[in-house]
PDB file of C-alpha atoms and ligand atoms in Angstrom:
ATOM      1  CA  UNK A   1      -4.734 -12.191  -1.301  1.00 76.00           C
ATOM      2  CA  UNK A   2      -5.970 -10.890  -4.658  1.00 85.00           C
ATOM      3  CA  UNK A   3      -3.226 -10.160  -7.188  1.00 95.00           C
ATOM      4  CA  UNK A   4      -4.367  -7.303  -9.425  1.00 97.00           C
ATOM      5  CA  UNK A   5      -0.776  -6.394 -10.326  1.00 98.00           C
ATOM      6  CA  UNK A   6       0.000  -9.800 -11.859  1.00 97.00           C
ATOM      7  CA  UNK A   7       3.081  -9.694 -14.106  1.00 90.00           C
ATOM      8  CA  UNK A   8       3.554  -5.918 -13.884  1.00 98.00           C
ATOM      9  CA  UNK A   9       7.216  -4.870 -13.698  1.00 98.00           C
ATOM     10  CA  UNK A  10       7.460  -1.861 -11.378  1.00 99.00           C
ATOM     11  CA  UNK A  11      10.662   0.094 -10.750  1.00 99.00           C
ATOM     12  CA  UNK A  12      10.884   1.289  -7.131  1.00 99.00           C
ATOM     13  CA  UNK A  13      13.748   3.677  -6.359  1.00 99.00           C
ATOM     14  CA  UNK A  14      15.338   3.746  -2.904  1.00 98.00           C
ATOM     15  CA  UNK A  15      13.812   0.326  -2.364  1.00 98.00           C
ATOM     16  CA  UNK A  16      15.949  -0.651   0.619  1.00 98.00           C
ATOM     17  CA  UNK A  17      14.685   2.270   2.717  1.00 97.00           C
ATOM     18  CA  UNK A  18      11.760   2.039   5.116  1.00 97.00           C
ATOM     19  CA  UNK A  19       8.986   3.055   2.721  1.00 98.00           C
ATOM     20  CA  UNK A  20      10.646   1.558  -0.370  1.00 98.00           C
ATOM     21  CA  UNK A  21      10.979  -1.919   1.145  1.00 98.00           C
ATOM     22  CA  UNK A  22       7.346  -1.861   2.295  1.00 98.00           C
ATOM     23  CA  UNK A  23       6.279  -0.861  -1.232  1.00 98.00           C
ATOM     24  CA  UNK A  24       8.272  -3.690  -2.813  1.00 98.00           C
ATOM     25  CA  UNK A  25       6.785  -6.271  -0.433  1.00 98.00           C
ATOM     26  CA  UNK A  26       3.249  -5.061  -1.014  1.00 98.00           C
ATOM     27  CA  UNK A  27       3.612  -4.917  -4.801  1.00 98.00           C
ATOM     28  CA  UNK A  28       5.009  -8.444  -4.812  1.00 98.00           C
ATOM     29  CA  UNK A  29       2.147  -9.649  -2.610  1.00 98.00           C
ATOM     30  CA  UNK A  30      -0.290  -8.260  -5.176  1.00 98.00           C
ATOM     31  CA  UNK A  31       1.425 -10.116  -8.032  1.00 98.00           C
ATOM     32  CA  UNK A  32       3.894  -7.553  -9.414  1.00 98.00           C
ATOM     33  CA  UNK A  33       7.563  -8.145 -10.224  1.00 98.00           C
ATOM     34  CA  UNK A  34       9.427  -5.278  -8.529  1.00 98.00           C
ATOM     35  CA  UNK A  35      12.629  -3.836  -9.925  1.00 99.00           C
ATOM     36  CA  UNK A  36      14.487  -3.118  -6.700  1.00 99.00           C
ATOM     37  CA  UNK A  37      16.753  -0.080  -7.004  1.00 99.00           C
ATOM     38  CA  UNK A  38      19.357   0.519  -4.312  1.00 98.00           C
ATOM     39  CA  UNK A  39      22.160   3.043  -3.837  1.00 98.00           C
ATOM     40  CA  UNK A  40      24.717   1.312  -1.615  1.00 97.00           C
ATOM     41  CA  UNK A  41      22.876  -1.286   0.441  1.00 98.00           C
ATOM     42  CA  UNK A  42      23.457  -4.393  -1.715  1.00 98.00           C
ATOM     43  CA  UNK A  43      22.897  -6.690   1.276  1.00 98.00           C
ATOM     44  CA  UNK A  44      19.562  -5.040   2.120  1.00 98.00           C
ATOM     45  CA  UNK A  45      18.472  -5.297  -1.512  1.00 98.00           C
ATOM     46  CA  UNK A  46      19.364  -8.994  -1.667  1.00 98.00           C
ATOM     47  CA  UNK A  47      17.479  -9.684   1.570  1.00 98.00           C
ATOM     48  CA  UNK A  48      14.459  -7.856   0.181  1.00 98.00           C
ATOM     49  CA  UNK A  49      14.556  -9.826  -3.061  1.00 98.00           C
ATOM     50  CA  UNK A  50      14.686 -13.073  -1.127  1.00 98.00           C
ATOM     51  CA  UNK A  51      11.763 -11.972   1.089  1.00 98.00           C
ATOM     52  CA  UNK A  52       9.649 -11.694  -2.082  1.00 98.00           C
ATOM     53  CA  UNK A  53      10.714 -15.123  -3.293  1.00 98.00           C
ATOM     54  CA  UNK A  54      13.226 -13.854  -5.860  1.00 98.00           C
ATOM     55  CA  UNK A  55      10.489 -12.624  -8.212  1.00 98.00           C
ATOM     56  CA  UNK A  56      12.110  -9.360  -9.229  1.00 98.00           C
ATOM     57  CA  UNK A  57      15.361  -7.700 -10.193  1.00 98.00           C
ATOM     58  CA  UNK A  58      18.122  -5.798  -8.367  1.00 98.00           C
ATOM     59  CA  UNK A  59      19.685  -2.668  -9.818  1.00 98.00           C
ATOM     60  CA  UNK A  60      22.342  -0.431  -8.288  1.00 98.00           C
ATOM     61  CA  UNK A  61      22.562   3.255  -9.213  1.00 98.00           C
ATOM     62  CA  UNK A  62      23.780   6.389  -7.467  1.00 98.00           C
ATOM     63  CA  UNK A  63      21.130   9.075  -7.881  1.00 98.00           C
ATOM     64  CA  UNK A  64      23.374  11.787  -6.438  1.00 98.00           C
ATOM     65  CA  UNK A  65      25.224  12.055  -9.760  1.00 98.00           C
ATOM     66  CA  UNK A  66      23.635  13.554 -12.897  1.00 97.00           C
ATOM     67  CA  UNK A  67      23.895  10.375 -14.994  1.00 98.00           C
ATOM     68  CA  UNK A  68      22.569   8.089 -12.237  1.00 98.00           C
ATOM     69  CA  UNK A  69      18.895   8.079 -13.222  1.00 98.00           C
ATOM     70  CA  UNK A  70      19.522   7.538 -16.941  1.00 98.00           C
ATOM     71  CA  UNK A  71      21.816   4.669 -16.055  1.00 98.00           C
ATOM     72  CA  UNK A  72      19.160   3.196 -13.753  1.00 98.00           C
ATOM     73  CA  UNK A  73      16.409   3.340 -16.380  1.00 98.00           C
ATOM     74  CA  UNK A  74      18.644   1.747 -19.019  1.00 98.00           C
ATOM     75  CA  UNK A  75      19.475  -1.133 -16.674  1.00 98.00           C
ATOM     76  CA  UNK A  76      15.804  -1.544 -15.724  1.00 98.00           C
ATOM     77  CA  UNK A  77      14.825  -1.947 -19.375  1.00 98.00           C
ATOM     78  CA  UNK A  78      17.707  -4.344 -19.983  1.00 98.00           C
ATOM     79  CA  UNK A  79      16.536  -6.436 -17.046  1.00 98.00           C
ATOM     80  CA  UNK A  80      12.762  -6.417 -17.453  1.00 98.00           C
ATOM     81  CA  UNK A  81      12.221  -5.563 -21.124  1.00 98.00           C
ATOM     82  CA  UNK A  82       8.855  -3.905 -20.516  1.00 98.00           C
ATOM     83  CA  UNK A  83       8.314  -1.728 -17.449  1.00 98.00           C
ATOM     84  CA  UNK A  84       4.730  -0.905 -16.409  1.00 98.00           C
ATOM     85  CA  UNK A  85       5.253   1.497 -13.553  1.00 98.00           C
ATOM     86  CA  UNK A  86       7.749   3.811 -11.881  1.00 99.00           C
ATOM     87  CA  UNK A  87       7.725   4.711  -8.183  1.00 99.00           C
ATOM     88  CA  UNK A  88      10.077   7.616  -7.456  1.00 99.00           C
ATOM     89  CA  UNK A  89      10.648   6.954  -3.778  1.00 98.00           C
ATOM     90  CA  UNK A  90      14.389   7.569  -3.179  1.00 98.00           C
ATOM     91  CA  UNK A  91      14.955  10.688  -1.146  1.00 98.00           C
ATOM     92  CA  UNK A  92      17.178  12.492   1.317  1.00 97.00           C
ATOM     93  CA  UNK A  93      16.447  15.175   3.895  1.00 95.00           C
ATOM     94  CA  UNK A  94      19.304  17.571   4.529  1.00 95.00           C
ATOM     95  CA  UNK A  95      19.377  20.090   7.334  1.00 95.00           C
ATOM     96  CA  UNK A  96      21.050  23.405   6.531  1.00 98.00           C
ATOM     97  CA  UNK A  97      20.761  26.604   8.548  1.00 97.00           C
ATOM     98  CA  UNK A  98      20.032  29.987   7.003  1.00 98.00           C
ATOM     99  CA  UNK A  99      23.328  31.367   8.327  1.00 98.00           C
ATOM    100  CA  UNK A 100      25.446  28.498   6.955  1.00 98.00           C
ATOM    101  CA  UNK A 101      28.447  29.507   4.834  1.00 98.00           C
ATOM    102  CA  UNK A 102      27.445  30.149   1.198  1.00 98.00           C
ATOM    103  CA  UNK A 103      29.311  27.157  -0.193  1.00 98.00           C
ATOM    104  CA  UNK A 104      27.655  24.740   2.271  1.00 98.00           C
ATOM    105  CA  UNK A 105      24.251  26.283   1.606  1.00 98.00           C
ATOM    106  CA  UNK A 106      24.591  25.919  -2.176  1.00 98.00           C
ATOM    107  CA  UNK A 107      25.896  22.391  -1.885  1.00 98.00           C
ATOM    108  CA  UNK A 108      22.931  21.361   0.329  1.00 98.00           C
ATOM    109  CA  UNK A 109      20.419  22.763  -2.174  1.00 98.00           C
ATOM    110  CA  UNK A 110      22.182  21.115  -5.088  1.00 98.00           C
ATOM    111  CA  UNK A 111      22.409  17.667  -3.534  1.00 98.00           C
ATOM    112  CA  UNK A 112      18.832  17.825  -2.270  1.00 98.00           C
ATOM    113  CA  UNK A 113      17.496  18.784  -5.703  1.00 98.00           C
ATOM    114  CA  UNK A 114      19.697  16.235  -7.478  1.00 98.00           C
ATOM    115  CA  UNK A 115      18.360  13.258  -5.491  1.00 98.00           C
ATOM    116  CA  UNK A 116      14.824  14.406  -4.652  1.00 98.00           C
ATOM    117  CA  UNK A 117      13.943  16.117  -7.918  1.00 99.00           C
ATOM    118  CA  UNK A 118      16.381  15.958 -10.864  1.00 99.00           C
ATOM    119  CA  UNK A 119      16.828  12.175 -10.650  1.00 99.00           C
ATOM    120  CA  UNK A 120      13.047  11.732 -10.419  1.00 99.00           C
ATOM    121  CA  UNK A 121      12.490  14.095 -13.366  1.00 99.00           C
ATOM    122  CA  UNK A 122      15.044  12.210 -15.484  1.00 99.00           C
ATOM    123  CA  UNK A 123      13.349   8.913 -14.635  1.00 99.00           C
ATOM    124  CA  UNK A 124       9.939  10.400 -15.507  1.00 99.00           C
ATOM    125  CA  UNK A 125      11.312  11.512 -18.888  1.00 98.00           C
ATOM    126  CA  UNK A 126      12.632   8.063 -19.786  1.00 98.00           C
ATOM    127  CA  UNK A 127       9.568   6.299 -18.366  1.00 99.00           C
ATOM    128  CA  UNK A 128       7.188   8.488 -20.395  1.00 98.00           C
ATOM    129  CA  UNK A 129       9.172   7.703 -23.564  1.00 98.00           C
ATOM    130  CA  UNK A 130       8.931   3.980 -22.838  1.00 98.00           C
ATOM    131  CA  UNK A 131       5.269   4.025 -21.759  1.00 98.00           C
ATOM    132  CA  UNK A 132       4.147   6.024 -24.820  1.00 97.00           C
ATOM    133  CA  UNK A 133       5.514   3.418 -27.205  1.00 97.00           C
ATOM    134  CA  UNK A 134       4.645   0.325 -25.182  1.00 98.00           C
ATOM    135  CA  UNK A 135       0.988   0.631 -24.298  1.00 97.00           C
ATOM    136  CA  UNK A 136       1.088   3.007 -21.323  1.00 98.00           C
ATOM    137  CA  UNK A 137       2.264   3.061 -17.742  1.00 98.00           C
ATOM    138  CA  UNK A 138       1.936   4.749 -14.363  1.00 98.00           C
ATOM    139  CA  UNK A 139       4.187   7.041 -12.397  1.00 99.00           C
ATOM    140  CA  UNK A 140       3.917   7.512  -8.648  1.00 99.00           C
ATOM    141  CA  UNK A 141       6.024  10.224  -7.070  1.00 99.00           C
ATOM    142  CA  UNK A 142       6.547  10.046  -3.316  1.00 99.00           C
ATOM    143  CA  UNK A 143       6.480  13.717  -2.372  1.00 98.00           C
ATOM    144  CA  UNK A 144       5.747  15.079   1.097  1.00 98.00           C
ATOM    145  CA  UNK A 145       3.474  17.280   3.164  1.00 98.00           C
ATOM    146  CA  UNK A 146       6.568  19.497   3.317  1.00 98.00           C
ATOM    147  CA  UNK A 147       6.088  20.284  -0.373  1.00 98.00           C
ATOM    148  CA  UNK A 148       2.491  21.336   0.224  1.00 98.00           C
ATOM    149  CA  UNK A 149       2.549  23.565   3.262  1.00 96.00           C
ATOM    150  CA  UNK A 150       6.133  24.904   3.289  1.00 96.00           C
ATOM    151  CA  UNK A 151       8.763  23.530   5.618  1.00 95.00           C
ATOM    152  CA  UNK A 152      11.066  24.050   8.572  1.00 94.00           C
ATOM    153  CA  UNK A 153      13.700  26.805   8.569  1.00 96.00           C
ATOM    154  CA  UNK A 154      16.504  24.258   8.870  1.00 96.00           C
ATOM    155  CA  UNK A 155      15.422  22.034   5.939  1.00 97.00           C
ATOM    156  CA  UNK A 156      14.027  24.367   3.288  1.00 98.00           C
ATOM    157  CA  UNK A 157      15.630  22.575   0.300  1.00 98.00           C
ATOM    158  CA  UNK A 158      13.624  19.443   1.156  1.00 98.00           C
ATOM    159  CA  UNK A 159      10.275  21.223   1.033  1.00 98.00           C
ATOM    160  CA  UNK A 160      11.180  23.058  -2.171  1.00 98.00           C
ATOM    161  CA  UNK A 161      12.323  19.887  -3.977  1.00 98.00           C
ATOM    162  CA  UNK A 162       9.128  18.072  -2.954  1.00 98.00           C
ATOM    163  CA  UNK A 163       7.016  21.023  -4.155  1.00 98.00           C
ATOM    164  CA  UNK A 164       8.746  20.767  -7.536  1.00 99.00           C
ATOM    165  CA  UNK A 165       7.979  17.041  -7.616  1.00 99.00           C
ATOM    166  CA  UNK A 166       4.294  17.705  -6.927  1.00 98.00           C
ATOM    167  CA  UNK A 167       4.169  20.194  -9.776  1.00 98.00           C
ATOM    168  CA  UNK A 168       5.949  17.834 -12.178  1.00 99.00           C
ATOM    169  CA  UNK A 169       3.406  15.123 -11.341  1.00 98.00           C
ATOM    170  CA  UNK A 170       0.535  17.434 -12.277  1.00 98.00           C
ATOM    171  CA  UNK A 171       2.200  18.474 -15.547  1.00 98.00           C
ATOM    172  CA  UNK A 172       2.673  14.833 -16.554  1.00 98.00           C
ATOM    173  CA  UNK A 173      -0.932  14.023 -15.655  1.00 98.00           C
ATOM    174  CA  UNK A 174      -2.216  16.896 -17.797  1.00 97.00           C
ATOM    175  CA  UNK A 175       0.078  16.185 -20.726  1.00 98.00           C
ATOM    176  CA  UNK A 176       0.414  12.482 -21.406  1.00 98.00           C
ATOM    177  CA  UNK A 177      -2.917  10.884 -20.518  1.00 96.00           C
ATOM    178  CA  UNK A 178      -3.765  10.440 -24.195  1.00 95.00           C
ATOM    179  CA  UNK A 179      -0.621   8.285 -24.501  1.00 96.00           C
ATOM    180  CA  UNK A 180      -1.745   6.049 -21.646  1.00 98.00           C
ATOM    181  CA  UNK A 181       0.622   7.658 -19.141  1.00 98.00           C
ATOM    182  CA  UNK A 182      -0.804   8.714 -15.774  1.00 98.00           C
ATOM    183  CA  UNK A 183       0.918  10.231 -12.748  1.00 98.00           C
ATOM    184  CA  UNK A 184      -0.060  10.487  -9.086  1.00 99.00           C
ATOM    185  CA  UNK A 185       1.772  11.973  -6.102  1.00 99.00           C
ATOM    186  CA  UNK A 186       1.618  10.686  -2.547  1.00 99.00           C
ATOM    187  CA  UNK A 187       2.300  13.294   0.129  1.00 98.00           C
ATOM    188  CA  UNK A 188       2.992  11.710   3.526  1.00 98.00           C
ATOM    189  CA  UNK A 189       3.455  13.568   6.772  1.00 97.00           C
ATOM    190  CA  UNK A 190       5.848  11.781   9.118  1.00 95.00           C
ATOM    191  CA  UNK A 191       6.282   8.058   8.414  1.00 97.00           C
ATOM    192  CA  UNK A 192       8.187   5.895  10.897  1.00 95.00           C
ATOM    193  CA  UNK A 193      11.422   5.108   8.996  1.00 94.00           C
ATOM    194  CA  UNK A 194      15.115   5.911   9.337  1.00 90.00           C
ATOM    195  CA  UNK A 195      14.410   9.411   7.967  1.00 88.00           C
ATOM    196  CA  UNK A 196      11.919  10.004  10.785  1.00 91.00           C
ATOM    197  CA  UNK A 197      14.173   8.389  13.409  1.00 91.00           C
ATOM    198  CA  UNK A 198      16.999  10.753  12.379  1.00 91.00           C
ATOM    199  CA  UNK A 199      14.648  13.709  12.938  1.00 90.00           C
ATOM    200  CA  UNK A 200      13.502  12.330  16.297  1.00 92.00           C
ATOM    201  CA  UNK A 201      17.111  11.798  17.401  1.00 92.00           C
ATOM    202  CA  UNK A 202      17.772  15.538  16.930  1.00 90.00           C
ATOM    203  CA  UNK A 203      14.425  17.167  17.667  1.00 89.00           C
ATOM    204  CA  UNK A 204      12.499  14.623  19.773  1.00 91.00           C
ATOM    205  CA  UNK A 205       9.329  12.650  19.021  1.00 90.00           C
ATOM    206  CA  UNK A 206       7.020  15.342  20.416  1.00 92.00           C
ATOM    207  CA  UNK A 207       8.230  17.784  17.739  1.00 89.00           C
ATOM    208  CA  UNK A 208       7.197  15.304  15.042  1.00 89.00           C
ATOM    209  CA  UNK A 209       3.747  14.359  16.314  1.00 94.00           C
ATOM    210  CA  UNK A 210       2.658  17.576  18.038  1.00 92.00           C
ATOM    211  CA  UNK A 211       0.678  18.907  15.086  1.00 92.00           C
ATOM    212  CA  UNK A 212      -0.727  15.559  13.908  1.00 96.00           C
ATOM    213  CA  UNK A 213      -4.380  15.314  15.067  1.00 97.00           C
ATOM    214  CA  UNK A 214      -4.306  11.512  15.305  1.00 97.00           C
ATOM    215  CA  UNK A 215      -1.126  11.838  17.420  1.00 95.00           C
ATOM    216  CA  UNK A 216       1.070   9.334  15.579  1.00 94.00           C
ATOM    217  CA  UNK A 217       3.238   8.831  12.540  1.00 96.00           C
ATOM    218  CA  UNK A 218       2.118   6.686   9.643  1.00 97.00           C
ATOM    219  CA  UNK A 219       3.596   3.237   9.151  1.00 97.00           C
ATOM    220  CA  UNK A 220       5.452   2.464   5.894  1.00 98.00           C
ATOM    221  CA  UNK A 221       2.789  -0.147   5.161  1.00 98.00           C
ATOM    222  CA  UNK A 222       0.127   2.570   4.795  1.00 98.00           C
ATOM    223  CA  UNK A 223       2.121   4.199   1.991  1.00 98.00           C
ATOM    224  CA  UNK A 224       2.856   0.829   0.390  1.00 98.00           C
ATOM    225  CA  UNK A 225      -0.802  -0.192   0.361  1.00 98.00           C
ATOM    226  CA  UNK A 226      -1.735   3.086  -1.305  1.00 98.00           C
ATOM    227  CA  UNK A 227       0.964   2.707  -3.986  1.00 98.00           C
ATOM    228  CA  UNK A 228      -0.359  -0.751  -4.846  1.00 98.00           C
ATOM    229  CA  UNK A 229      -3.902   0.618  -5.007  1.00 98.00           C
ATOM    230  CA  UNK A 230      -2.893   3.414  -7.408  1.00 98.00           C
ATOM    231  CA  UNK A 231      -1.273   0.827  -9.694  1.00 98.00           C
ATOM    232  CA  UNK A 232      -4.384  -1.344  -9.956  1.00 98.00           C
ATOM    233  CA  UNK A 233      -5.594  -1.487 -13.566  1.00 97.00           C
ATOM    234  CA  UNK A 234      -9.135  -0.854 -12.277  1.00 97.00           C
ATOM    235  CA  UNK A 235      -8.065   2.650 -11.154  1.00 98.00           C
ATOM    236  CA  UNK A 236      -8.230   4.059 -14.673  1.00 96.00           C
ATOM    237  CA  UNK A 237      -9.184   7.639 -13.785  1.00 97.00           C
ATOM    238  CA  UNK A 238      -6.843   8.296 -10.865  1.00 98.00           C
ATOM    239  CA  UNK A 239      -4.534  10.820 -12.530  1.00 98.00           C
ATOM    240  CA  UNK A 240      -2.920  14.048 -11.320  1.00 98.00           C
ATOM    241  CA  UNK A 241      -4.028  13.652  -7.701  1.00 98.00           C
ATOM    242  CA  UNK A 242      -1.924  14.373  -4.650  1.00 98.00           C
ATOM    243  CA  UNK A 243      -2.922  11.789  -2.042  1.00 98.00           C
ATOM    244  CA  UNK A 244      -2.382  13.161   1.477  1.00 98.00           C
ATOM    245  CA  UNK A 245      -1.369  10.658   4.180  1.00 98.00           C
ATOM    246  CA  UNK A 246      -0.704  12.888   7.145  1.00 98.00           C
ATOM    247  CA  UNK A 247      -3.119  12.089   9.996  1.00 98.00           C
ATOM    248  CA  UNK A 248      -5.000  15.324   9.356  1.00 98.00           C
ATOM    249  CA  UNK A 249      -1.981  17.585   9.876  1.00 97.00           C
ATOM    250  CA  UNK A 250      -2.513  19.321   6.552  1.00 97.00           C
ATOM    251  CA  UNK A 251      -6.042  19.485   5.176  1.00 97.00           C
ATOM    252  CA  UNK A 252      -6.726  21.209   1.881  1.00 95.00           C
TER     253      UNK A 252
HETATM  254  P1  NAD B   1      14.842   6.167   4.040  1.00 60.80           P
HETATM  255  O1  NAD B   1      15.977   7.034   4.424  1.00 60.80           O
HETATM  256  O2  NAD B   1      14.507   4.974   4.858  1.00 60.80           O
HETATM  257  O3  NAD B   1      14.986   5.694   2.516  1.00 60.80           O
HETATM  258  C1  NAD B   1      15.447   6.536   1.497  1.00 60.80           C
HETATM  259  C2  NAD B   1      15.940   5.689   0.349  1.00 60.80           C
HETATM  260  O4  NAD B   1      16.483   6.549  -0.687  1.00 60.80           O
HETATM  261  C3  NAD B   1      17.064   4.725   0.779  1.00 60.80           C
HETATM  262  O5  NAD B   1      16.847   3.455   0.204  1.00 60.80           O
HETATM  263  C4  NAD B   1      18.301   5.367   0.163  1.00 60.80           C
HETATM  264  O6  NAD B   1      19.304   4.420  -0.168  1.00 60.80           O
HETATM  265  C5  NAD B   1      17.738   6.018  -1.088  1.00 60.80           C
HETATM  266  N1  NAD B   1      18.657   7.041  -1.555  1.00 60.80           N
HETATM  267  C6  NAD B   1      18.986   8.200  -0.934  1.00 60.80           C
HETATM  268  N2  NAD B   1      19.951   8.827  -1.626  1.00 60.80           N
HETATM  269  C7  NAD B   1      20.250   8.044  -2.707  1.00 60.80           C
HETATM  270  C8  NAD B   1      21.185   8.140  -3.767  1.00 60.80           C
HETATM  271  N3  NAD B   1      22.024   9.175  -3.878  1.00 60.80           N
HETATM  272  N4  NAD B   1      21.214   7.162  -4.691  1.00 60.80           N
HETATM  273  C9  NAD B   1      20.380   6.103  -4.593  1.00 60.80           C
HETATM  274  N5  NAD B   1      19.489   5.949  -3.602  1.00 60.80           N
HETATM  275  C10 NAD B   1      19.431   6.905  -2.666  1.00 60.80           C
HETATM  276  O7  NAD B   1      13.606   7.158   3.957  1.00 60.80           O
HETATM  277  P2  NAD B   1      12.047   6.887   3.777  1.00 60.80           P
HETATM  278  O8  NAD B   1      11.400   7.491   4.929  1.00 60.80           O
HETATM  279  O9  NAD B   1      11.762   5.466   3.448  1.00 60.80           O
HETATM  280  O10 NAD B   1      11.757   7.844   2.515  1.00 60.80           O
HETATM  281  C11 NAD B   1      11.238   7.394   1.280  1.00 60.80           C
HETATM  282  C12 NAD B   1      10.606   8.576   0.576  1.00 60.80           C
HETATM  283  O11 NAD B   1       9.488   9.042   1.326  1.00 60.80           O
HETATM  284  C13 NAD B   1      11.548   9.773   0.408  1.00 60.80           C
HETATM  285  O12 NAD B   1      11.379  10.359  -0.867  1.00 60.80           O
HETATM  286  C14 NAD B   1      11.067  10.724   1.488  1.00 60.80           C
HETATM  287  O13 NAD B   1      11.356  12.065   1.190  1.00 60.80           O
HETATM  288  C15 NAD B   1       9.591  10.437   1.486  1.00 60.80           C
HETATM  289  N6  NAD B   1       8.934  10.838   2.732  1.00 60.80           N
HETATM  290  C16 NAD B   1       9.298  10.296   3.912  1.00 60.80           C
HETATM  291  C17 NAD B   1       8.658  10.714   5.072  1.00 60.80           C
HETATM  292  C18 NAD B   1       9.031  10.164   6.414  1.00 60.80           C
HETATM  293  O14 NAD B   1       8.559  10.694   7.413  1.00 60.80           O
HETATM  294  N7  NAD B   1       9.807   9.100   6.519  1.00 60.80           N
HETATM  295  C19 NAD B   1       7.648  11.673   5.008  1.00 60.80           C
HETATM  296  C20 NAD B   1       7.292  12.205   3.772  1.00 60.80           C
HETATM  297  C21 NAD B   1       7.939  11.769   2.628  1.00 60.80           C
END
């Protein structure tokens, strides 16, 4: 295994989830020292850290509260000193019907945007500040096909928050390249994780794969491999792109 990410400290949010854990393992395999963020799953985070031989850090933070992301970044800097990359991967997918009571509707939109967008935007802000004064850095935002093509009637906040994340990624890419800061978004279609299993439990597998030309979901490893590739120092010009990983289900 080649290790192009040697000694890079990379903060991965939502690292105990399906995609997050795969990212951490891949980054570690390529020589990085992951900063493993988790919300509640301390046990899962500890297991993950031991699977990568203890070469990383564990940080707890609740991204559903406004101060969660700032708190997370501060702890990441305290732990690692210099951070080279940020992977905004934590996310939720809330279902809310159009005829839900107003209070429930508003609450679903607020919580979805808090975790999937505001926390990521706050982390981008602090990361850009750190990268600008420390020789640069890379941001990878895990968005979604849902943010590109519009989304299902019962989960509109998810698509809207991911669309905002895609736009933020492009703004960062256009604005801070001269400071050594680059940003890339990854937009998966369905990936086989707990989030996908929850969807399948309600709607069935056929509903998930019906419009995917290759007829199957991606594996978390595919996303992880791509994240590691984007972080390679040799990829100097990869900036502002949205990388689609959707089996051909949305082609631009
Ligand atoms: P997952 O449910 O397995 O993991 C989500 C992670 O986010 C978990 O570690 C969870 O603890 C963390 N998280 C959620 N709310 C949090 C909070 N308030 N505070 C701290 N952490 C919190 O889901 P996944 O499939 O691995 O999703 C990872 C990312 O990929 C998400 O941003 C998701 O939107 C995106 N994505 C997933 C799919 C898919 O099909 N699975 C498709 C496209 C995009």
